[in-house]
């Protein structure tokens, strides 16, 4: 588990950033766990969710308070609306190199197209997983978008002016 955090820290260092990773013995596997451990709002936790859209693996970074509208994500990824589904656990591990609960927002085993939901920009600081289900780091959302080379889009259910979630 520490190895995964080291791998993520090395990936961040390769990008020229020195992130402040904190380990939480109580665990940060879910967004709720992470918010409780960090002591921040649920909305400030970044969920790094992996999807398969139009046959490609993509990453959606969304607030812990939100869910992804797969129709919007599919459209953002240029797949047919509705042609996006959440990746299975083994697909997540294969594409990112990390296990569910610890998947970081960047620094993946393969370069994956990444979308950051605009709602995250409402916060000054957000917290994301750092490779393991007990490790998180704080970051300004704009900096997160830059490091993840993410497109800023409205993919949260109910967000923005996209099609209504069914
Ligand atoms: N460490 C926390 C906060 S940073 C974290 O990683 N949260 S998360 O939301 O990004 O990761 C958990 C997510 O993994 C869940 O929201 C859920 O969408 C997804 N997930 C959980 N179990 C499975 C599974 N068996 N297969 C695919 N996805 C899963």
PDB file of C-alpha atoms and ligand atoms in Angstrom:
ATOM      1  CA  UNK A   1       0.000   0.000   0.000  1.00  0.00           C
ATOM      2  CA  UNK A   2       2.851   2.362   0.839  1.00  0.00           C
ATOM      3  CA  UNK A   3       4.408   1.355  -2.451  1.00  0.00           C
ATOM      4  CA  UNK A   4       1.361   2.699  -4.244  1.00  0.00           C
ATOM      5  CA  UNK A   5       1.690   6.007  -2.400  1.00  0.00           C
ATOM      6  CA  UNK A   6       5.401   6.115  -3.274  1.00  0.00           C
ATOM      7  CA  UNK A   7       4.531   5.472  -6.923  1.00  0.00           C
ATOM      8  CA  UNK A   8       2.041   8.301  -6.908  1.00  0.00           C
ATOM      9  CA  UNK A   9       4.472  10.650  -5.138  1.00  0.00           C
ATOM     10  CA  UNK A  10       7.111   9.799  -7.753  1.00  0.00           C
ATOM     11  CA  UNK A  11       4.656  10.534 -10.565  1.00  0.00           C
ATOM     12  CA  UNK A  12       3.873  13.897  -8.956  1.00  0.00           C
ATOM     13  CA  UNK A  13       7.578  14.645  -8.557  1.00  0.00           C
ATOM     14  CA  UNK A  14       8.029  13.893 -12.268  1.00  0.00           C
ATOM     15  CA  UNK A  15       5.490  16.645 -12.904  1.00  0.00           C
ATOM     16  CA  UNK A  16       7.555  18.999 -10.781  1.00  0.00           C
ATOM     17  CA  UNK A  17       5.219  19.168  -7.786  1.00  0.00           C
ATOM     18  CA  UNK A  18       5.874  18.235  -4.216  1.00  0.00           C
ATOM     19  CA  UNK A  19       2.516  17.241  -2.798  1.00  0.00           C
ATOM     20  CA  UNK A  20       1.738  17.113   0.894  1.00  0.00           C
ATOM     21  CA  UNK A  21       0.455  13.564   1.294  1.00  0.00           C
ATOM     22  CA  UNK A  22      -1.076  12.680   4.654  1.00  0.00           C
ATOM     23  CA  UNK A  23      -1.854   9.152   5.852  1.00  0.00           C
ATOM     24  CA  UNK A  24      -5.010   8.644   7.901  1.00  0.00           C
ATOM     25  CA  UNK A  25      -5.120   5.497  10.055  1.00  0.00           C
ATOM     26  CA  UNK A  26      -8.929   5.707  10.147  1.00  0.00           C
ATOM     27  CA  UNK A  27      -8.972   5.241   6.359  1.00  0.00           C
ATOM     28  CA  UNK A  28     -10.094   7.360   3.428  1.00  0.00           C
ATOM     29  CA  UNK A  29     -11.516   4.646   1.160  1.00  0.00           C
ATOM     30  CA  UNK A  30     -14.721   6.476   0.365  1.00  0.00           C
ATOM     31  CA  UNK A  31     -15.376  10.183  -0.061  1.00  0.00           C
ATOM     32  CA  UNK A  32     -17.299  10.192   3.231  1.00  0.00           C
ATOM     33  CA  UNK A  33     -14.452   8.447   5.057  1.00  0.00           C
ATOM     34  CA  UNK A  34     -12.004  10.901   3.526  1.00  0.00           C
ATOM     35  CA  UNK A  35     -14.034  13.980   4.499  1.00  0.00           C
ATOM     36  CA  UNK A  36     -14.354  12.702   8.069  1.00  0.00           C
ATOM     37  CA  UNK A  37     -10.630  11.906   8.299  1.00  0.00           C
ATOM     38  CA  UNK A  38      -9.447  15.143   6.715  1.00  0.00           C
ATOM     39  CA  UNK A  39     -12.043  17.259   8.503  1.00  0.00           C
ATOM     40  CA  UNK A  40     -13.331  18.982   5.374  1.00  0.00           C
ATOM     41  CA  UNK A  41     -16.631  19.234   3.536  1.00  0.00           C
ATOM     42  CA  UNK A  42     -17.707  16.170   1.572  1.00  0.00           C
ATOM     43  CA  UNK A  43     -17.786  18.393  -1.502  1.00  0.00           C
ATOM     44  CA  UNK A  44     -14.074  19.106  -1.150  1.00  0.00           C
ATOM     45  CA  UNK A  45     -13.151  15.460  -1.639  1.00  0.00           C
ATOM     46  CA  UNK A  46     -12.226  14.601  -5.226  1.00  0.00           C
ATOM     47  CA  UNK A  47     -13.573  11.292  -6.459  1.00  0.00           C
ATOM     48  CA  UNK A  48     -11.312   9.917  -9.210  1.00  0.00           C
ATOM     49  CA  UNK A  49     -13.754   7.704 -11.081  1.00  0.00           C
ATOM     50  CA  UNK A  50     -12.846   5.495 -14.022  1.00  0.00           C
ATOM     51  CA  UNK A  51     -15.244   4.955 -16.905  1.00  0.00           C
ATOM     52  CA  UNK A  52     -15.236   3.234 -20.258  1.00  0.00           C
ATOM     53  CA  UNK A  53     -16.631   5.639 -22.855  1.00  0.00           C
ATOM     54  CA  UNK A  54     -16.800   4.664 -26.492  1.00  0.00           C
ATOM     55  CA  UNK A  55     -14.437   1.796 -25.715  1.00  0.00           C
ATOM     56  CA  UNK A  56     -11.808   4.070 -24.148  1.00  0.00           C
ATOM     57  CA  UNK A  57     -10.918   4.275 -20.483  1.00  0.00           C
ATOM     58  CA  UNK A  58     -11.378   7.831 -19.172  1.00  0.00           C
ATOM     59  CA  UNK A  59     -11.201   9.436 -15.749  1.00  0.00           C
ATOM     60  CA  UNK A  60     -13.831  11.745 -14.246  1.00  0.00           C
ATOM     61  CA  UNK A  61     -12.807  13.938 -11.314  1.00  0.00           C
ATOM     62  CA  UNK A  62     -15.917  14.957  -9.425  1.00  0.00           C
ATOM     63  CA  UNK A  63     -16.815  16.360  -6.045  1.00  0.00           C
ATOM     64  CA  UNK A  64     -17.493  13.859  -3.273  1.00  0.00           C
ATOM     65  CA  UNK A  65     -20.951  15.402  -3.025  1.00  0.00           C
ATOM     66  CA  UNK A  66     -21.779  14.572  -6.660  1.00  0.00           C
ATOM     67  CA  UNK A  67     -22.334  11.638  -8.957  1.00  0.00           C
ATOM     68  CA  UNK A  68     -21.382  11.436 -12.624  1.00  0.00           C
ATOM     69  CA  UNK A  69     -24.030  11.728 -15.317  1.00  0.00           C
ATOM     70  CA  UNK A  70     -22.787   9.080 -17.744  1.00  0.00           C
ATOM     71  CA  UNK A  71     -24.704  10.708 -20.600  1.00  0.00           C
ATOM     72  CA  UNK A  72     -22.779  13.930 -20.104  1.00  0.00           C
ATOM     73  CA  UNK A  73     -19.498  12.118 -19.652  1.00  0.00           C
ATOM     74  CA  UNK A  74     -20.058  10.078 -22.811  1.00  0.00           C
ATOM     75  CA  UNK A  75     -20.814  13.266 -24.725  1.00  0.00           C
ATOM     76  CA  UNK A  76     -17.736  15.030 -23.289  1.00  0.00           C
ATOM     77  CA  UNK A  77     -15.602  12.049 -24.316  1.00  0.00           C
ATOM     78  CA  UNK A  78     -16.988  12.145 -27.835  1.00  0.00           C
ATOM     79  CA  UNK A  79     -18.695   8.792 -27.387  1.00  0.00           C
ATOM     80  CA  UNK A  80     -22.354   8.352 -28.075  1.00  0.00           C
ATOM     81  CA  UNK A  81     -24.493   9.688 -25.243  1.00  0.00           C
ATOM     82  CA  UNK A  82     -25.184   6.650 -23.117  1.00  0.00           C
ATOM     83  CA  UNK A  83     -22.019   4.931 -24.327  1.00  0.00           C
ATOM     84  CA  UNK A  84     -20.243   5.309 -20.993  1.00  0.00           C
ATOM     85  CA  UNK A  85     -20.195   2.954 -18.068  1.00  0.00           C
ATOM     86  CA  UNK A  86     -18.215   2.778 -14.856  1.00  0.00           C
ATOM     87  CA  UNK A  87     -15.134   0.586 -15.163  1.00  0.00           C
ATOM     88  CA  UNK A  88     -14.918  -2.712 -13.327  1.00  0.00           C
ATOM     89  CA  UNK A  89     -12.434  -3.047 -10.478  1.00  0.00           C
ATOM     90  CA  UNK A  90      -9.923  -4.961 -12.607  1.00  0.00           C
ATOM     91  CA  UNK A  91     -10.226  -2.421 -15.433  1.00  0.00           C
ATOM     92  CA  UNK A  92      -9.515   0.347 -12.926  1.00  0.00           C
ATOM     93  CA  UNK A  93      -6.412  -1.419 -11.626  1.00  0.00           C
ATOM     94  CA  UNK A  94      -5.175  -2.236 -15.128  1.00  0.00           C
ATOM     95  CA  UNK A  95      -5.570   1.268 -16.535  1.00  0.00           C
ATOM     96  CA  UNK A  96      -4.507   3.314 -13.521  1.00  0.00           C
ATOM     97  CA  UNK A  97      -2.137   0.997 -11.657  1.00  0.00           C
ATOM     98  CA  UNK A  98      -4.071   1.702  -8.447  1.00  0.00           C
ATOM     99  CA  UNK A  99      -6.889  -0.047  -6.603  1.00  0.00           C
ATOM    100  CA  UNK A 100     -10.349   1.370  -6.013  1.00  0.00           C
ATOM    101  CA  UNK A 101     -10.384   3.579  -2.948  1.00  0.00           C
ATOM    102  CA  UNK A 102      -6.872   4.819  -3.614  1.00  0.00           C
ATOM    103  CA  UNK A 103      -7.007   5.857  -7.265  1.00  0.00           C
ATOM    104  CA  UNK A 104      -5.293   9.238  -7.591  1.00  0.00           C
ATOM    105  CA  UNK A 105      -6.462  11.894 -10.055  1.00  0.00           C
ATOM    106  CA  UNK A 106      -3.295  11.687 -12.191  1.00  0.00           C
ATOM    107  CA  UNK A 107      -0.046   9.710 -12.284  1.00  0.00           C
ATOM    108  CA  UNK A 108      -1.725   6.657 -13.739  1.00  0.00           C
ATOM    109  CA  UNK A 109      -0.033   3.658 -15.348  1.00  0.00           C
ATOM    110  CA  UNK A 110      -1.358   4.817 -18.702  1.00  0.00           C
ATOM    111  CA  UNK A 111      -2.120   8.350 -19.810  1.00  0.00           C
ATOM    112  CA  UNK A 112      -5.904   8.538 -19.604  1.00  0.00           C
ATOM    113  CA  UNK A 113      -8.127  11.263 -20.954  1.00  0.00           C
ATOM    114  CA  UNK A 114      -9.403  13.124 -17.913  1.00  0.00           C
ATOM    115  CA  UNK A 115     -12.415  15.344 -17.225  1.00  0.00           C
ATOM    116  CA  UNK A 116     -12.721  17.589 -14.174  1.00  0.00           C
ATOM    117  CA  UNK A 117     -16.189  18.663 -13.143  1.00  0.00           C
ATOM    118  CA  UNK A 118     -16.551  22.418 -12.964  1.00  0.00           C
ATOM    119  CA  UNK A 119     -18.162  22.295  -9.507  1.00  0.00           C
ATOM    120  CA  UNK A 120     -14.766  21.439  -8.012  1.00  0.00           C
ATOM    121  CA  UNK A 121     -13.620  24.943  -8.978  1.00  0.00           C
ATOM    122  CA  UNK A 122     -16.040  26.351  -6.370  1.00  0.00           C
ATOM    123  CA  UNK A 123     -13.585  25.320  -3.667  1.00  0.00           C
ATOM    124  CA  UNK A 124     -10.298  26.969  -2.782  1.00  0.00           C
ATOM    125  CA  UNK A 125      -8.799  23.653  -1.848  1.00  0.00           C
ATOM    126  CA  UNK A 126      -9.826  20.064  -2.514  1.00  0.00           C
ATOM    127  CA  UNK A 127      -8.437  16.742  -1.326  1.00  0.00           C
ATOM    128  CA  UNK A 128      -7.750  13.749  -3.560  1.00  0.00           C
ATOM    129  CA  UNK A 129      -6.544  10.180  -3.075  1.00  0.00           C
ATOM    130  CA  UNK A 130      -2.789   9.698  -3.150  1.00  0.00           C
ATOM    131  CA  UNK A 131      -2.593   6.071  -4.292  1.00  0.00           C
ATOM    132  CA  UNK A 132      -3.914   4.182  -1.273  1.00  0.00           C
ATOM    133  CA  UNK A 133      -7.180   4.052   0.685  1.00  0.00           C
ATOM    134  CA  UNK A 134      -5.616   5.864   3.641  1.00  0.00           C
ATOM    135  CA  UNK A 135      -3.756   8.644   1.843  1.00  0.00           C
ATOM    136  CA  UNK A 136      -4.922  12.044   0.603  1.00  0.00           C
ATOM    137  CA  UNK A 137      -3.370  15.318  -0.467  1.00  0.00           C
ATOM    138  CA  UNK A 138      -4.713  18.875  -0.708  1.00  0.00           C
ATOM    139  CA  UNK A 139      -4.543  20.885  -3.911  1.00  0.00           C
ATOM    140  CA  UNK A 140      -6.153  23.932  -5.512  1.00  0.00           C
ATOM    141  CA  UNK A 141      -8.651  22.651  -8.084  1.00  0.00           C
ATOM    142  CA  UNK A 142      -7.192  24.740 -10.896  1.00  0.00           C
ATOM    143  CA  UNK A 143      -3.782  23.234 -10.219  1.00  0.00           C
ATOM    144  CA  UNK A 144      -5.375  19.787 -10.176  1.00  0.00           C
ATOM    145  CA  UNK A 145      -6.890  20.406 -13.601  1.00  0.00           C
ATOM    146  CA  UNK A 146      -3.479  21.517 -14.874  1.00  0.00           C
ATOM    147  CA  UNK A 147      -1.571  18.524 -13.493  1.00  0.00           C
ATOM    148  CA  UNK A 148      -4.207  16.057 -14.688  1.00  0.00           C
ATOM    149  CA  UNK A 149      -4.333  17.829 -18.077  1.00  0.00           C
ATOM    150  CA  UNK A 150      -8.065  17.641 -17.529  1.00  0.00           C
ATOM    151  CA  UNK A 151     -10.812  19.214 -19.596  1.00  0.00           C
ATOM    152  CA  UNK A 152     -13.088  21.230 -17.317  1.00  0.00           C
ATOM    153  CA  UNK A 153     -16.646  20.142 -18.073  1.00  0.00           C
ATOM    154  CA  UNK A 154     -20.073  19.747 -16.487  1.00  0.00           C
ATOM    155  CA  UNK A 155     -20.397  16.024 -15.889  1.00  0.00           C
ATOM    156  CA  UNK A 156     -21.951  15.934 -12.433  1.00  0.00           C
ATOM    157  CA  UNK A 157     -25.558  14.835 -12.378  1.00  0.00           C
ATOM    158  CA  UNK A 158     -27.733  17.925 -12.322  1.00  0.00           C
ATOM    159  CA  UNK A 159     -24.839  20.320 -12.990  1.00  0.00           C
ATOM    160  CA  UNK A 160     -24.644  23.036 -15.613  1.00  0.00           C
ATOM    161  CA  UNK A 161     -26.830  23.246 -18.667  1.00  0.00           C
ATOM    162  CA  UNK A 162     -26.326  19.821 -20.189  1.00  0.00           C
ATOM    163  CA  UNK A 163     -29.064  17.247 -20.759  1.00  0.00           C
ATOM    164  CA  UNK A 164     -31.134  16.393 -17.733  1.00  0.00           C
ATOM    165  CA  UNK A 165     -30.117  13.249 -15.903  1.00  0.00           C
ATOM    166  CA  UNK A 166     -32.775  10.614 -16.140  1.00  0.00           C
TER     167      UNK A 166
HETATM  168  N1  LIG B   1     -10.165   7.633  -1.350  1.00  0.00           N
HETATM  169  C1  LIG B   1     -11.500   8.075  -1.698  1.00  0.00           C
HETATM  170  C2  LIG B   1     -11.654   9.577  -1.599  1.00  0.00           C
HETATM  171  S1  LIG B   1     -10.409  10.485  -2.385  1.00  0.00           S
HETATM  172  C3  LIG B   1     -11.834   7.558  -3.066  1.00  0.00           C
HETATM  173  O1  LIG B   1     -11.000   7.011  -3.739  1.00  0.00           O
HETATM  174  N2  LIG B   1     -13.100   7.767  -3.441  1.00  0.00           N
HETATM  175  S2  LIG B   1     -13.614   7.398  -4.911  1.00  0.00           S
HETATM  176  O2  LIG B   1     -14.987   7.778  -4.940  1.00  0.00           O
HETATM  177  O3  LIG B   1     -12.777   7.984  -5.897  1.00  0.00           O
HETATM  178  O4  LIG B   1     -13.426   5.875  -5.057  1.00  0.00           O
HETATM  179  C4  LIG B   1     -14.427   5.006  -4.696  1.00  0.00           C
HETATM  180  C5  LIG B   1     -15.334   4.806  -5.893  1.00  0.00           C
HETATM  181  O5  LIG B   1     -15.000   3.610  -6.534  1.00  0.00           O
HETATM  182  C6  LIG B   1     -16.803   4.690  -5.539  1.00  0.00           C
HETATM  183  O6  LIG B   1     -17.396   5.980  -5.531  1.00  0.00           O
HETATM  184  C7  LIG B   1     -17.347   3.852  -6.660  1.00  0.00           C
HETATM  185  O7  LIG B   1     -17.801   4.688  -7.721  1.00  0.00           O
HETATM  186  C8  LIG B   1     -16.132   3.100  -7.166  1.00  0.00           C
HETATM  187  N3  LIG B   1     -16.243   1.673  -6.853  1.00  0.00           N
HETATM  188  C9  LIG B   1     -16.368   1.120  -5.635  1.00  0.00           C
HETATM  189  N4  LIG B   1     -16.429  -0.225  -5.743  1.00  0.00           N
HETATM  190  C10 LIG B   1     -16.320  -0.519  -7.046  1.00  0.00           C
HETATM  191  C11 LIG B   1     -16.286  -1.727  -7.823  1.00  0.00           C
HETATM  192  N5  LIG B   1     -16.376  -2.918  -7.241  1.00  0.00           N
HETATM  193  N6  LIG B   1     -16.150  -1.646  -9.152  1.00  0.00           N
HETATM  194  C12 LIG B   1     -16.029  -0.426  -9.763  1.00  0.00           C
HETATM  195  N7  LIG B   1     -16.062   0.728  -9.095  1.00  0.00           N
HETATM  196  C13 LIG B   1     -16.205   0.699  -7.769  1.00  0.00           C
END
